[in-house]
mmCIF file of C-alpha atoms and ligand atoms in Angstrom:
data_model
loop_
_atom_site.group_PDB
_atom_site.id
_atom_site.type_symbol
_atom_site.label_atom_id
_atom_site.label_comp_id
_atom_site.label_asym_id
_atom_site.label_seq_id
_atom_site.Cartn_x
_atom_site.Cartn_y
_atom_site.Cartn_z
ATOM 1 C CA MET A 1 95.267 12.435 242.951
ATOM 2 C CA ASP A 2 92.662 10.432 243.493
ATOM 3 C CA VAL A 3 93.612 7.226 245.659
ATOM 4 C CA THR A 4 90.779 4.330 245.478
ATOM 5 C CA LEU A 5 91.274 0.604 247.362
ATOM 6 C CA ALA A 6 89.987 -1.107 244.258
ATOM 7 C CA GLU A 7 93.563 -0.108 243.470
ATOM 8 C CA ILE A 8 95.330 -2.524 245.553
ATOM 9 C CA SER A 9 92.519 -5.051 246.614
ATOM 10 C CA ARG A 10 91.502 -6.552 243.770
ATOM 11 C CA PRO A 11 88.711 -9.408 243.092
ATOM 12 C CA GLY A 12 89.447 -12.706 243.695
ATOM 13 C CA ARG A 13 90.637 -15.008 241.738
ATOM 14 C CA VAL A 14 92.356 -18.346 240.152
ATOM 15 C CA ASP A 15 95.932 -19.059 238.777
ATOM 16 C CA THR A 16 96.214 -18.687 235.949
ATOM 17 C CA GLY A 17 99.713 -20.410 235.102
ATOM 18 C CA GLU A 18 101.659 -17.768 236.520
ATOM 19 C CA GLY A 19 102.453 -20.050 240.038
ATOM 20 C CA ILE A 20 102.580 -18.858 243.567
ATOM 21 C CA SER A 21 103.554 -14.949 243.568
ATOM 22 C CA ALA A 22 105.726 -13.207 246.295
ATOM 23 C CA GLU A 23 102.085 -11.577 247.626
ATOM 24 C CA GLU A 24 101.450 -15.472 248.051
ATOM 25 C CA LEU A 25 104.355 -15.997 250.288
ATOM 26 C CA ALA A 26 104.344 -13.120 251.966
ATOM 27 C CA LEU A 27 100.878 -14.498 253.575
ATOM 28 C CA ALA A 28 102.558 -18.432 253.892
ATOM 29 C CA ALA A 29 104.985 -17.020 255.880
ATOM 30 C CA ARG A 30 102.780 -14.765 258.354
ATOM 31 C CA ASN A 31 100.264 -17.828 258.291
ATOM 32 C CA HIS A 32 102.551 -20.692 259.150
ATOM 33 C CA GLY A 33 101.033 -24.417 259.447
ATOM 34 C CA ILE A 34 102.012 -27.336 261.567
ATOM 35 C CA PRO A 35 105.139 -29.335 260.960
ATOM 36 C CA LEU A 36 103.620 -32.295 260.118
ATOM 37 C CA GLU A 37 105.769 -34.589 262.340
ATOM 38 C CA ALA A 38 103.768 -32.490 265.720
ATOM 39 C CA LEU A 39 100.703 -34.858 264.555
ATOM 40 C CA ARG A 40 102.425 -37.125 266.997
ATOM 41 C CA TYR A 41 101.176 -34.326 270.067
ATOM 42 C CA ASP A 42 97.788 -35.229 271.092
ATOM 43 C CA VAL A 43 97.532 -31.491 272.168
ATOM 44 C CA THR A 44 100.271 -29.104 269.759
ATOM 45 C CA PRO A 45 102.769 -27.118 271.636
ATOM 46 C CA PRO A 46 102.916 -23.797 271.738
ATOM 47 C CA GLY A 47 104.059 -22.509 268.426
ATOM 48 C CA LEU A 48 103.575 -25.078 266.957
ATOM 49 C CA HIS A 49 99.659 -24.937 266.088
ATOM 50 C CA TYR A 50 98.844 -23.379 262.936
ATOM 51 C CA LEU A 51 98.188 -19.418 261.810
ATOM 52 C CA LEU A 52 95.850 -17.840 259.969
ATOM 53 C CA ILE A 53 95.537 -13.980 260.819
ATOM 54 C CA HIS A 54 94.066 -12.019 257.862
ATOM 55 C CA TYR A 55 95.126 -8.287 258.841
ATOM 56 C CA ASP A 56 97.527 -7.373 261.595
ATOM 57 C CA ILE A 57 97.656 -8.638 264.856
ATOM 58 C CA PRO A 58 96.222 -5.917 266.798
ATOM 59 C CA LEU A 59 98.082 -5.088 270.744
ATOM 60 C CA LEU A 60 95.561 -5.119 273.136
ATOM 61 C CA ASP A 61 95.901 -3.909 276.427
ATOM 62 C CA PRO A 62 94.286 -6.133 279.223
ATOM 63 C CA LEU A 63 93.852 -3.500 281.870
ATOM 64 C CA THR A 64 91.795 -1.332 278.918
ATOM 65 C CA TRP A 65 90.463 -4.047 276.908
ATOM 66 C CA ARG A 66 86.482 -4.335 277.254
ATOM 67 C CA LEU A 67 83.884 -6.983 275.624
ATOM 68 C CA HIS A 68 80.995 -5.389 274.811
ATOM 69 C CA VAL A 69 77.568 -7.882 274.593
ATOM 70 C CA GLY A 70 74.626 -5.907 272.516
ATOM 71 C CA GLY A 71 71.877 -6.533 270.090
ATOM 72 C CA GLN A 72 68.907 -7.875 270.668
ATOM 73 C CA VAL A 73 69.299 -8.344 274.800
ATOM 74 C CA GLY A 74 67.396 -7.285 277.860
ATOM 75 C CA THR A 75 70.614 -5.337 279.281
ATOM 76 C CA ASP A 76 73.969 -4.478 277.480
ATOM 77 C CA LEU A 77 76.983 -5.615 278.715
ATOM 78 C CA THR A 78 80.561 -4.349 279.150
ATOM 79 C CA LEU A 79 83.041 -6.997 280.531
ATOM 80 C CA GLY A 80 86.438 -7.044 281.651
ATOM 81 C CA LEU A 81 88.936 -9.865 281.592
ATOM 82 C CA ALA A 82 88.817 -10.272 285.398
ATOM 83 C CA GLU A 83 84.478 -10.219 285.262
ATOM 84 C CA LEU A 84 84.958 -12.836 282.135
ATOM 85 C CA LYS A 85 87.529 -14.999 284.625
ATOM 86 C CA GLU A 86 84.922 -15.094 287.316
ATOM 87 C CA LEU A 87 81.769 -16.959 285.459
ATOM 88 C CA PRO A 88 81.829 -20.380 285.368
ATOM 89 C CA SER A 89 84.487 -21.788 283.356
ATOM 90 C CA ARG A 90 85.473 -25.207 281.271
ATOM 91 C CA THR A 91 87.701 -26.704 279.421
ATOM 92 C CA VAL A 92 87.711 -28.416 275.863
ATOM 93 C CA ARG A 93 89.997 -29.694 273.564
ATOM 94 C CA VAL A 94 89.599 -28.954 270.304
ATOM 95 C CA THR A 95 90.899 -29.528 266.944
ATOM 96 C CA MET A 96 91.097 -26.220 264.401
ATOM 97 C CA GLU A 97 91.612 -26.431 260.769
ATOM 98 C CA CYS A 98 91.489 -23.715 258.317
ATOM 99 C CA ALA A 99 89.078 -23.707 255.263
ATOM 100 C CA GLY A 100 91.577 -23.298 252.875
ATOM 101 C CA ASN A 101 93.649 -26.027 254.040
ATOM 102 C CA GLY A 102 94.546 -28.313 250.925
ATOM 103 C CA ARG A 103 93.288 -25.128 248.728
ATOM 104 C CA ALA A 104 97.351 -25.069 246.507
ATOM 105 C CA ARG A 105 96.878 -28.871 245.243
ATOM 106 C CA LEU A 106 93.319 -26.939 243.729
ATOM 107 C CA GLU A 107 93.649 -26.638 239.926
ATOM 108 C CA PRO A 108 92.954 -24.143 238.978
ATOM 109 C CA ARG A 109 94.435 -23.114 241.894
ATOM 110 C CA PRO A 110 92.486 -20.036 243.682
ATOM 111 C CA VAL A 111 94.812 -16.859 244.758
ATOM 112 C CA SER A 112 95.336 -16.902 248.433
ATOM 113 C CA GLN A 113 96.893 -18.524 251.509
ATOM 114 C CA PRO A 114 98.427 -21.208 249.760
ATOM 115 C CA TRP A 115 97.851 -24.652 251.813
ATOM 116 C CA LEU A 116 98.965 -28.292 251.242
ATOM 117 C CA VAL A 117 97.536 -29.974 254.823
ATOM 118 C CA GLU A 118 99.083 -28.330 256.968
ATOM 119 C CA ALA A 119 96.706 -25.757 258.525
ATOM 120 C CA VAL A 120 95.315 -27.652 261.696
ATOM 121 C CA GLY A 121 96.183 -27.946 265.157
ATOM 122 C CA THR A 122 94.542 -29.116 268.354
ATOM 123 C CA ALA A 123 94.592 -27.182 271.745
ATOM 124 C CA GLU A 124 92.906 -27.009 274.914
ATOM 125 C CA TRP A 125 90.728 -24.009 275.193
ATOM 126 C CA THR A 126 89.455 -22.677 278.915
ATOM 127 C CA GLY A 127 87.238 -20.158 278.229
ATOM 128 C CA VAL A 128 83.266 -19.052 279.474
ATOM 129 C CA PRO A 129 80.230 -21.129 277.566
ATOM 130 C CA LEU A 130 79.229 -18.300 275.451
ATOM 131 C CA ARG A 131 75.754 -19.397 276.833
ATOM 132 C CA GLU A 132 76.370 -18.135 280.173
ATOM 133 C CA VAL A 133 76.955 -14.732 278.765
ATOM 134 C CA LEU A 134 74.345 -14.487 276.647
ATOM 135 C CA ALA A 135 72.044 -15.687 279.104
ATOM 136 C CA ALA A 136 73.342 -13.213 281.584
ATOM 137 C CA ALA A 137 72.876 -10.108 279.018
ATOM 138 C CA GLY A 138 69.081 -11.732 278.527
ATOM 139 C CA ALA A 139 69.243 -13.066 274.677
ATOM 140 C CA ASP A 140 66.295 -12.527 272.674
ATOM 141 C CA PRO A 141 65.433 -16.750 272.508
ATOM 142 C CA GLY A 142 63.503 -15.870 269.236
ATOM 143 C CA ALA A 143 66.970 -13.832 267.995
ATOM 144 C CA ALA A 144 68.737 -15.249 264.674
ATOM 145 C CA GLU A 145 72.020 -15.034 264.944
ATOM 146 C CA VAL A 146 74.907 -13.679 266.948
ATOM 147 C CA VAL A 147 77.616 -11.550 265.529
ATOM 148 C CA PHE A 148 80.847 -11.505 266.532
ATOM 149 C CA THR A 149 83.354 -8.735 266.068
ATOM 150 C CA GLY A 150 87.817 -8.739 266.058
ATOM 151 C CA ALA A 151 89.730 -5.817 267.115
ATOM 152 C CA ASP A 152 91.396 -6.520 264.042
ATOM 153 C CA HIS A 153 91.197 -4.170 260.711
ATOM 154 C CA GLY A 154 91.730 -4.091 257.195
ATOM 155 C CA VAL A 155 90.824 -4.641 253.742
ATOM 156 C CA GLU A 156 89.124 -7.740 251.378
ATOM 157 C CA ARG A 157 88.204 -7.487 247.749
ATOM 158 C CA GLY A 158 87.971 -3.655 248.019
ATOM 159 C CA VAL A 159 86.203 -3.882 251.339
ATOM 160 C CA GLU A 160 87.377 -1.778 254.386
ATOM 161 C CA GLN A 161 86.257 -4.102 257.257
ATOM 162 C CA ASP A 162 87.153 -5.312 260.956
ATOM 163 C CA TYR A 163 86.692 -8.772 260.868
ATOM 164 C CA GLN A 164 83.454 -10.029 261.531
ATOM 165 C CA ARG A 165 81.450 -13.545 261.396
ATOM 166 C CA SER A 166 78.299 -14.907 262.721
ATOM 167 C CA LEU A 167 76.714 -17.755 264.261
ATOM 168 C CA PRO A 168 73.048 -19.264 264.519
ATOM 169 C CA LEU A 169 71.498 -18.490 268.051
ATOM 170 C CA GLU A 170 71.004 -22.666 268.408
ATOM 171 C CA GLU A 171 75.093 -23.255 267.360
ATOM 172 C CA ALA A 172 75.765 -20.408 269.497
ATOM 173 C CA MET A 173 74.243 -22.147 272.353
ATOM 174 C CA ARG A 174 76.285 -24.757 272.404
ATOM 175 C CA GLU A 175 77.344 -25.723 275.684
ATOM 176 C CA GLU A 176 81.022 -26.402 274.154
ATOM 177 C CA VAL A 177 80.684 -23.007 272.388
ATOM 178 C CA LEU A 178 83.326 -20.722 274.333
ATOM 179 C CA LEU A 179 84.734 -17.258 274.861
ATOM 180 C CA ALA A 180 88.228 -18.761 275.520
ATOM 181 C CA TYR A 181 91.041 -16.978 277.429
ATOM 182 C CA GLU A 182 93.566 -19.622 277.728
ATOM 183 C CA MET A 183 95.298 -21.771 274.896
ATOM 184 C CA ASN A 184 96.868 -24.750 276.582
ATOM 185 C CA GLY A 185 96.819 -23.752 280.169
ATOM 186 C CA LEU A 186 98.080 -20.439 279.477
ATOM 187 C CA PRO A 187 96.873 -16.863 278.672
ATOM 188 C CA LEU A 188 95.778 -16.605 274.403
ATOM 189 C CA ALA A 189 98.908 -15.855 272.641
ATOM 190 C CA PRO A 190 99.225 -12.619 270.308
ATOM 191 C CA GLN A 191 99.048 -14.468 267.641
ATOM 192 C CA HIS A 192 95.784 -16.744 268.806
ATOM 193 C CA GLY A 193 93.624 -14.152 270.026
ATOM 194 C CA PHE A 194 94.446 -12.861 273.420
ATOM 195 C CA PRO A 195 92.959 -11.617 275.185
ATOM 196 C CA LEU A 196 89.437 -13.290 274.254
ATOM 197 C CA ARG A 197 88.452 -15.572 271.298
ATOM 198 C CA LEU A 198 85.433 -17.685 270.125
ATOM 199 C CA VAL A 199 85.759 -20.816 270.392
ATOM 200 C CA VAL A 200 83.217 -23.545 267.762
ATOM 201 C CA PRO A 201 84.023 -26.756 268.205
ATOM 202 C CA GLY A 202 83.304 -28.921 264.884
ATOM 203 C CA TRP A 203 83.469 -25.824 262.532
ATOM 204 C CA TYR A 204 86.309 -24.634 260.035
ATOM 205 C CA GLY A 205 88.455 -21.741 261.545
ATOM 206 C CA MET A 206 87.199 -19.211 260.514
ATOM 207 C CA ALA A 207 84.299 -19.232 262.436
ATOM 208 C CA HIS A 208 86.603 -18.856 265.700
ATOM 209 C CA VAL A 209 86.754 -14.932 265.524
ATOM 210 C CA LYS A 210 89.739 -13.515 267.732
ATOM 211 C CA TRP A 211 90.660 -10.316 269.623
ATOM 212 C CA LEU A 212 86.616 -10.464 270.454
ATOM 213 C CA ARG A 213 85.515 -7.224 271.433
ATOM 214 C CA ASP A 214 81.967 -6.915 270.368
ATOM 215 C CA ILE A 215 78.905 -9.521 270.291
ATOM 216 C CA GLU A 216 75.557 -8.443 269.021
ATOM 217 C CA VAL A 217 72.316 -10.775 269.204
ATOM 218 C CA VAL A 218 70.683 -9.980 265.753
ATOM 219 C CA SER A 219 67.273 -10.490 264.008
ATOM 220 C CA GLU A 220 68.603 -10.916 260.906
ATOM 221 C CA PRO A 221 71.069 -13.056 259.455
ATOM 222 C CA PHE A 222 74.444 -11.601 259.062
ATOM 223 C CA THR A 223 75.580 -10.636 255.605
ATOM 224 C CA GLY A 224 79.056 -9.171 256.403
ATOM 225 C CA PHE A 225 81.698 -10.022 254.001
ATOM 226 C CA GLN A 226 83.015 -12.569 255.761
ATOM 227 C CA GLN A 227 79.966 -14.416 255.551
ATOM 228 C CA ALA A 228 77.849 -12.849 252.575
ATOM 229 C CA VAL A 229 81.060 -13.033 250.109
ATOM 230 C CA ALA A 230 83.892 -15.079 251.453
ATOM 231 C CA TYR A 231 83.744 -18.682 253.193
ATOM 232 C CA ARG A 232 81.167 -19.970 250.485
ATOM 233 C CA LEU A 233 81.345 -22.492 248.418
ATOM 234 C CA ARG A 234 80.760 -21.211 244.614
ATOM 235 C CA GLN A 235 81.489 -22.182 240.934
ATOM 236 C CA ALA A 236 81.306 -18.824 239.594
ATOM 237 C CA PRO A 237 82.281 -15.039 241.355
ATOM 238 C CA ASP A 238 78.535 -14.074 240.654
ATOM 239 C CA GLU A 239 76.883 -17.106 242.350
ATOM 240 C CA PRO A 240 75.692 -16.782 246.371
ATOM 241 C CA GLY A 241 77.035 -20.276 247.242
ATOM 242 C CA VAL A 242 76.504 -22.382 250.512
ATOM 243 C CA PRO A 243 77.775 -20.909 253.637
ATOM 244 C CA VAL A 244 81.065 -22.991 255.039
ATOM 245 C CA THR A 245 80.582 -24.400 258.445
ATOM 246 C CA ARG A 246 82.084 -27.661 259.749
ATOM 247 C CA ILE A 247 84.853 -29.194 259.365
ATOM 248 C CA THR A 248 84.425 -32.189 256.566
ATOM 249 C CA PRO A 249 87.049 -35.830 257.517
ATOM 250 C CA ARG A 250 90.578 -35.641 256.856
ATOM 251 C CA ALA A 251 93.218 -38.765 257.978
ATOM 252 C CA LEU A 252 96.850 -37.200 258.166
ATOM 253 C CA LEU A 253 99.699 -39.249 258.249
ATOM 254 C CA VAL A 254 103.327 -38.397 260.235
ATOM 255 C CA PRO A 255 105.789 -38.323 257.161
ATOM 256 C CA PRO A 256 107.884 -41.671 257.775
ATOM 257 C CA GLY A 257 111.387 -42.059 258.113
ATOM 258 C CA PHE A 258 113.709 -38.985 257.363
ATOM 259 C CA PRO A 259 112.758 -36.021 254.698
ATOM 260 C CA ASP A 260 115.680 -34.764 251.696
ATOM 261 C CA PHE A 261 116.183 -31.215 252.444
ATOM 262 C CA MET A 262 113.916 -29.884 249.321
ATOM 263 C CA SER A 263 112.119 -32.585 247.717
ATOM 264 C CA ARG A 264 110.770 -33.528 250.915
ATOM 265 C CA THR A 265 110.527 -36.733 249.689
ATOM 266 C CA ARG A 266 110.444 -39.421 252.787
ATOM 267 C CA VAL A 267 113.572 -41.598 252.959
ATOM 268 C CA VAL A 268 113.209 -45.343 255.422
ATOM 269 C CA ARG A 269 114.863 -48.883 255.418
ATOM 270 C CA PRO A 270 113.796 -52.416 255.476
ATOM 271 C CA GLY A 271 112.181 -53.257 258.485
ATOM 272 C CA THR A 272 109.313 -52.453 260.256
ATOM 273 C CA VAL A 273 108.262 -48.899 260.228
ATOM 274 C CA THR A 274 104.941 -47.896 262.333
ATOM 275 C CA LEU A 275 103.415 -45.127 260.706
ATOM 276 C CA GLU A 276 101.139 -42.983 262.717
ATOM 277 C CA GLY A 277 98.851 -40.143 261.938
ATOM 278 C CA ARG A 278 96.164 -38.548 263.759
ATOM 279 C CA ALA A 279 91.839 -38.347 261.982
ATOM 280 C CA TRP A 280 89.203 -36.011 262.649
ATOM 281 C CA CYS A 281 85.805 -34.729 261.407
ATOM 282 C CA GLY A 282 83.336 -31.724 262.716
ATOM 283 C CA ARG A 283 79.975 -33.547 262.014
ATOM 284 C CA ALA A 284 80.540 -36.974 263.208
ATOM 285 C CA PRO A 285 83.584 -39.152 264.740
ATOM 286 C CA VAL A 286 85.860 -40.195 263.132
ATOM 287 C CA GLU A 287 85.266 -44.389 262.952
ATOM 288 C CA ARG A 288 87.873 -46.153 260.287
ATOM 289 C CA VAL A 289 91.117 -45.113 258.817
ATOM 290 C CA ASP A 290 92.464 -46.768 256.181
ATOM 291 C CA VAL A 291 95.848 -46.257 254.867
ATOM 292 C CA SER A 292 97.407 -46.958 251.003
ATOM 293 C CA MET A 293 101.062 -47.831 250.151
ATOM 294 C CA ASP A 294 100.650 -47.563 246.132
ATOM 295 C CA GLY A 295 98.753 -44.451 245.469
ATOM 296 C CA GLY A 296 95.375 -45.569 246.379
ATOM 297 C CA ALA A 297 95.370 -48.730 244.582
ATOM 298 C CA THR A 298 94.582 -50.849 247.346
ATOM 299 C CA TRP A 299 93.937 -50.238 251.389
ATOM 300 C CA ALA A 300 94.248 -51.864 254.306
ATOM 301 C CA PRO A 301 93.472 -50.498 257.426
ATOM 302 C CA ALA A 302 94.560 -48.784 260.321
ATOM 303 C CA VAL A 303 94.739 -49.241 264.596
ATOM 304 C CA LEU A 304 92.502 -46.183 265.602
ATOM 305 C CA ALA A 305 92.944 -45.292 269.608
ATOM 306 C CA GLU A 306 89.721 -45.877 271.692
ATOM 307 C CA PRO A 307 87.404 -42.570 272.098
ATOM 308 C CA ASP A 308 89.826 -40.678 275.179
ATOM 309 C CA GLY A 309 87.011 -38.471 276.285
ATOM 310 C CA HIS A 310 87.771 -35.643 273.779
ATOM 311 C CA PRO A 311 84.821 -35.304 270.910
ATOM 312 C CA TRP A 312 85.926 -32.140 269.386
ATOM 313 C CA ALA A 313 89.910 -33.259 269.035
ATOM 314 C CA TRP A 314 91.254 -35.703 266.653
ATOM 315 C CA ARG A 315 92.101 -39.456 267.225
ATOM 316 C CA ARG A 316 95.184 -41.370 266.886
ATOM 317 C CA PHE A 317 96.146 -44.148 264.522
ATOM 318 C CA THR A 318 98.636 -46.258 263.820
ATOM 319 C CA PHE A 319 99.950 -48.738 261.179
ATOM 320 C CA GLU A 320 102.987 -51.338 261.137
ATOM 321 C CA TRP A 321 104.305 -51.291 257.924
ATOM 322 C CA SER A 322 107.217 -53.643 256.005
ATOM 323 C CA PRO A 323 108.758 -52.207 253.331
ATOM 324 C CA GLY A 324 111.001 -53.688 250.671
ATOM 325 C CA PRO A 325 113.297 -51.165 248.665
ATOM 326 C CA GLY A 326 111.022 -49.410 246.191
ATOM 327 C CA ARG A 327 109.213 -46.558 245.731
ATOM 328 C CA TYR A 328 105.887 -45.889 246.995
ATOM 329 C CA GLU A 329 103.401 -42.953 248.163
ATOM 330 C CA LEU A 330 101.312 -43.133 251.027
ATOM 331 C CA SER A 331 98.024 -42.458 251.767
ATOM 332 C CA ALA A 332 95.516 -42.184 254.777
ATOM 333 C CA ARG A 333 92.254 -41.449 254.605
ATOM 334 C CA ALA A 334 88.772 -41.414 257.166
ATOM 335 C CA THR A 335 85.694 -42.510 257.286
ATOM 336 C CA THR A 336 83.196 -41.177 260.029
ATOM 337 C CA ALA A 337 80.097 -42.699 261.799
ATOM 338 C CA ASP A 338 77.647 -40.817 259.345
ATOM 339 C CA GLY A 339 79.838 -43.261 256.127
ATOM 340 C CA GLU A 340 81.784 -39.873 254.897
ATOM 341 C CA GLY A 341 84.830 -40.401 253.291
ATOM 342 C CA GLN A 342 87.218 -38.434 251.682
ATOM 343 C CA PRO A 343 87.886 -37.847 247.653
ATOM 344 C CA GLU A 344 90.955 -38.994 245.887
ATOM 345 C CA SER A 345 90.596 -36.130 243.798
ATOM 346 C CA GLN A 346 88.825 -32.486 245.260
ATOM 347 C CA ALA A 347 85.778 -31.262 243.334
ATOM 348 C CA TRP A 348 86.585 -27.295 243.155
ATOM 349 C CA ASN A 349 85.147 -24.720 244.217
ATOM 350 C CA ARG A 350 86.495 -20.928 243.978
ATOM 351 C CA GLY A 351 87.977 -20.404 247.415
ATOM 352 C CA GLY A 352 89.227 -23.187 247.577
ATOM 353 C CA PHE A 353 87.147 -24.161 250.584
ATOM 354 C CA ALA A 354 86.392 -27.834 252.748
ATOM 355 C CA ASN A 355 89.133 -29.851 250.879
ATOM 356 C CA ASN A 356 89.728 -33.089 252.173
ATOM 357 C CA ALA A 357 91.438 -34.786 249.076
ATOM 358 C CA VAL A 358 93.743 -37.848 250.394
ATOM 359 C CA GLN A 359 97.614 -36.721 251.663
ATOM 360 C CA ARG A 360 99.841 -38.205 249.027
ATOM 361 C CA ILE A 361 103.828 -38.475 250.883
ATOM 362 C CA PRO A 362 106.602 -40.151 248.474
ATOM 363 C CA VAL A 363 108.294 -42.379 250.508
ATOM 364 C CA VAL A 364 111.731 -44.181 249.105
ATOM 365 C CA CYS A 365 112.284 -47.381 250.764
ATOM 366 C CA LEU A 366 116.713 -48.122 250.595
ATOM 367 C CA GLU A 367 118.493 -51.273 250.401
ATOM 368 C CA ALA A 368 119.227 -52.452 253.885
ATOM 369 C CA GLU A 369 122.252 -50.966 255.305
HETATM 370 N N1 MTE B 1 90.030 -11.446 264.673
HETATM 371 C C1 MTE B 1 90.040 -12.633 263.368
HETATM 372 N N2 MTE B 1 89.903 -13.633 263.948
HETATM 373 C C2 MTE B 1 90.345 -14.629 262.943
HETATM 374 C C3 MTE B 1 90.568 -14.687 261.839
HETATM 375 C C4 MTE B 1 91.088 -13.018 261.389
HETATM 376 O O1 MTE B 1 92.219 -13.018 260.587
HETATM 377 N N3 MTE B 1 90.660 -12.056 262.530
HETATM 378 N N4 MTE B 1 91.010 -15.926 261.018
HETATM 379 C C5 MTE B 1 90.015 -16.653 261.354
HETATM 380 C C6 MTE B 1 90.420 -18.142 260.174
HETATM 381 S S1 MTE B 1 90.449 -17.835 258.254
HETATM 382 C C7 MTE B 1 91.259 -18.936 261.012
HETATM 383 S S2 MTE B 1 91.175 -20.180 260.114
HETATM 384 C C8 MTE B 1 91.314 -19.150 262.827
HETATM 385 C C9 MTE B 1 92.412 -18.925 262.773
HETATM 386 O O2 MTE B 1 93.170 -19.695 264.245
HETATM 387 P P1 MTE B 1 94.592 -19.377 264.950
HETATM 388 O O3 MTE B 1 95.014 -18.819 264.042
HETATM 389 O O4 MTE B 1 94.509 -19.679 265.918
HETATM 390 O O5 MTE B 1 95.016 -20.921 264.331
HETATM 391 O O6 MTE B 1 91.123 -17.777 262.985
HETATM 392 C C10 MTE B 1 90.119 -17.186 262.698
HETATM 393 N N5 MTE B 1 89.909 -16.400 263.787
HETATM 394 MO MO1 MO B 2 91.290 -19.940 257.535
#
C-alpha cells in the first residue's frame, strides 16, 4: 500500500465556518501564550514567556552536541558548548512576538496556531554575538545570507524538513544578534532552544531559530520552506508574497480588575483603577501610547515610562482611570517615533502574520459596594 505525506499534511487553508478544530486545539495546548497579567513584569518569569514549536522539542545532549559553521567561510568550525562559552558574551533584553499573534481574530481565519494577542514575552538572553563566530570562521563579506538550521524535524504542507531560516548578512552582523545559551541567567529550557538558539532583536519570533546545529554562509538568497513558502504576506496562495521580518507596533493592557472564569469579562468597582501595560515595536522606538475606554471612539494619552537602556524590549505605560458603574471596552494603541500606529481593524493576509490591530477588553464596572 502506498502512503504519502500529502495524505496527512495538507495545504494551508482558511476557516470556512467550521471554527477552531481539535487539530488547532492540539497546537494551542502545546504552544501557550503569556497570561496577560504577566505583562506586569519587566522580564517575563520562567514558564510565562509564550512558546511556539512547529514540530517536537528535540532531546539534545550538551556533552555531544556541536554547532557546525560552514559554507562561504575561510575555515569550517565545529564548536561545543564549552568553547562557545569561552568567547566574548553579552546580554540583551528582547521582546519577542510570534508573527502569527492576532491570527485568530482575522476573518476569514487562517487555519493555524490560533493566537488572540498573547504570543509575546521578554527575556534577558546571554550568548556570543553571532558576528564573533562569523568573524572567527572568516565569513565571506560578499556573501548574501546566513542560513540557520535547528535540530528539530517535521513535515509542513507536505514538505519534510528541518526547521531552517536565513538572515541577510548585514542583519546577521548586527552587534545585538546573539547565539544565546542562557535565558534570564539560566541555561535555556528545552522548550526555548537548549542548548543554543539564535536571537534577532526586533524580528518576529520565526527568525530566532532554536536548537541550533548548523550555520551556513551562502551566496544566494535561501529558498527553504520557512523562508520562501511560510512567513510571507500574501493574499493568494500562488503569490510570491512579501517576507515577514520586523515586529510592527503593539500595545497591550494588563486586563484590569478580576475575570469571569468562562467569559473572561473583567469586573471592576468604582474608584481609581490604575491601568498598566506594555508597548513595543521592532522597527522604531515606541514614542506614545493612547488608551480608550469606549471601544476606540475617544482616546487619551497614557504615561509612558522613561527609556531604560533596553531598546529591544517593551516599555511600560500607565493610566489612572476612574470608572463609574457601566460597561466599557478598553483598548491601547502604540505609536512609534516614525509615526507608525496600530489599525483598529486588521488588513487581511493568508498566513495571518504581522497583525497589530488594537486589543479590546470588555470590562463591567459594578455599583459601589
Ligand atoms: N528550530 C526551531 N526554531 C524556532 C521554531 C521552531 O519551531 N523550531 N519556532 C519559531 C517561532 S515561529 C517562534 S514564534 C519562536 C518562539 O520562541 P519561544 O518558543 O522561545 O518563545 O521560535 C522560533 N524558532
Ligand atoms: Mo511564531
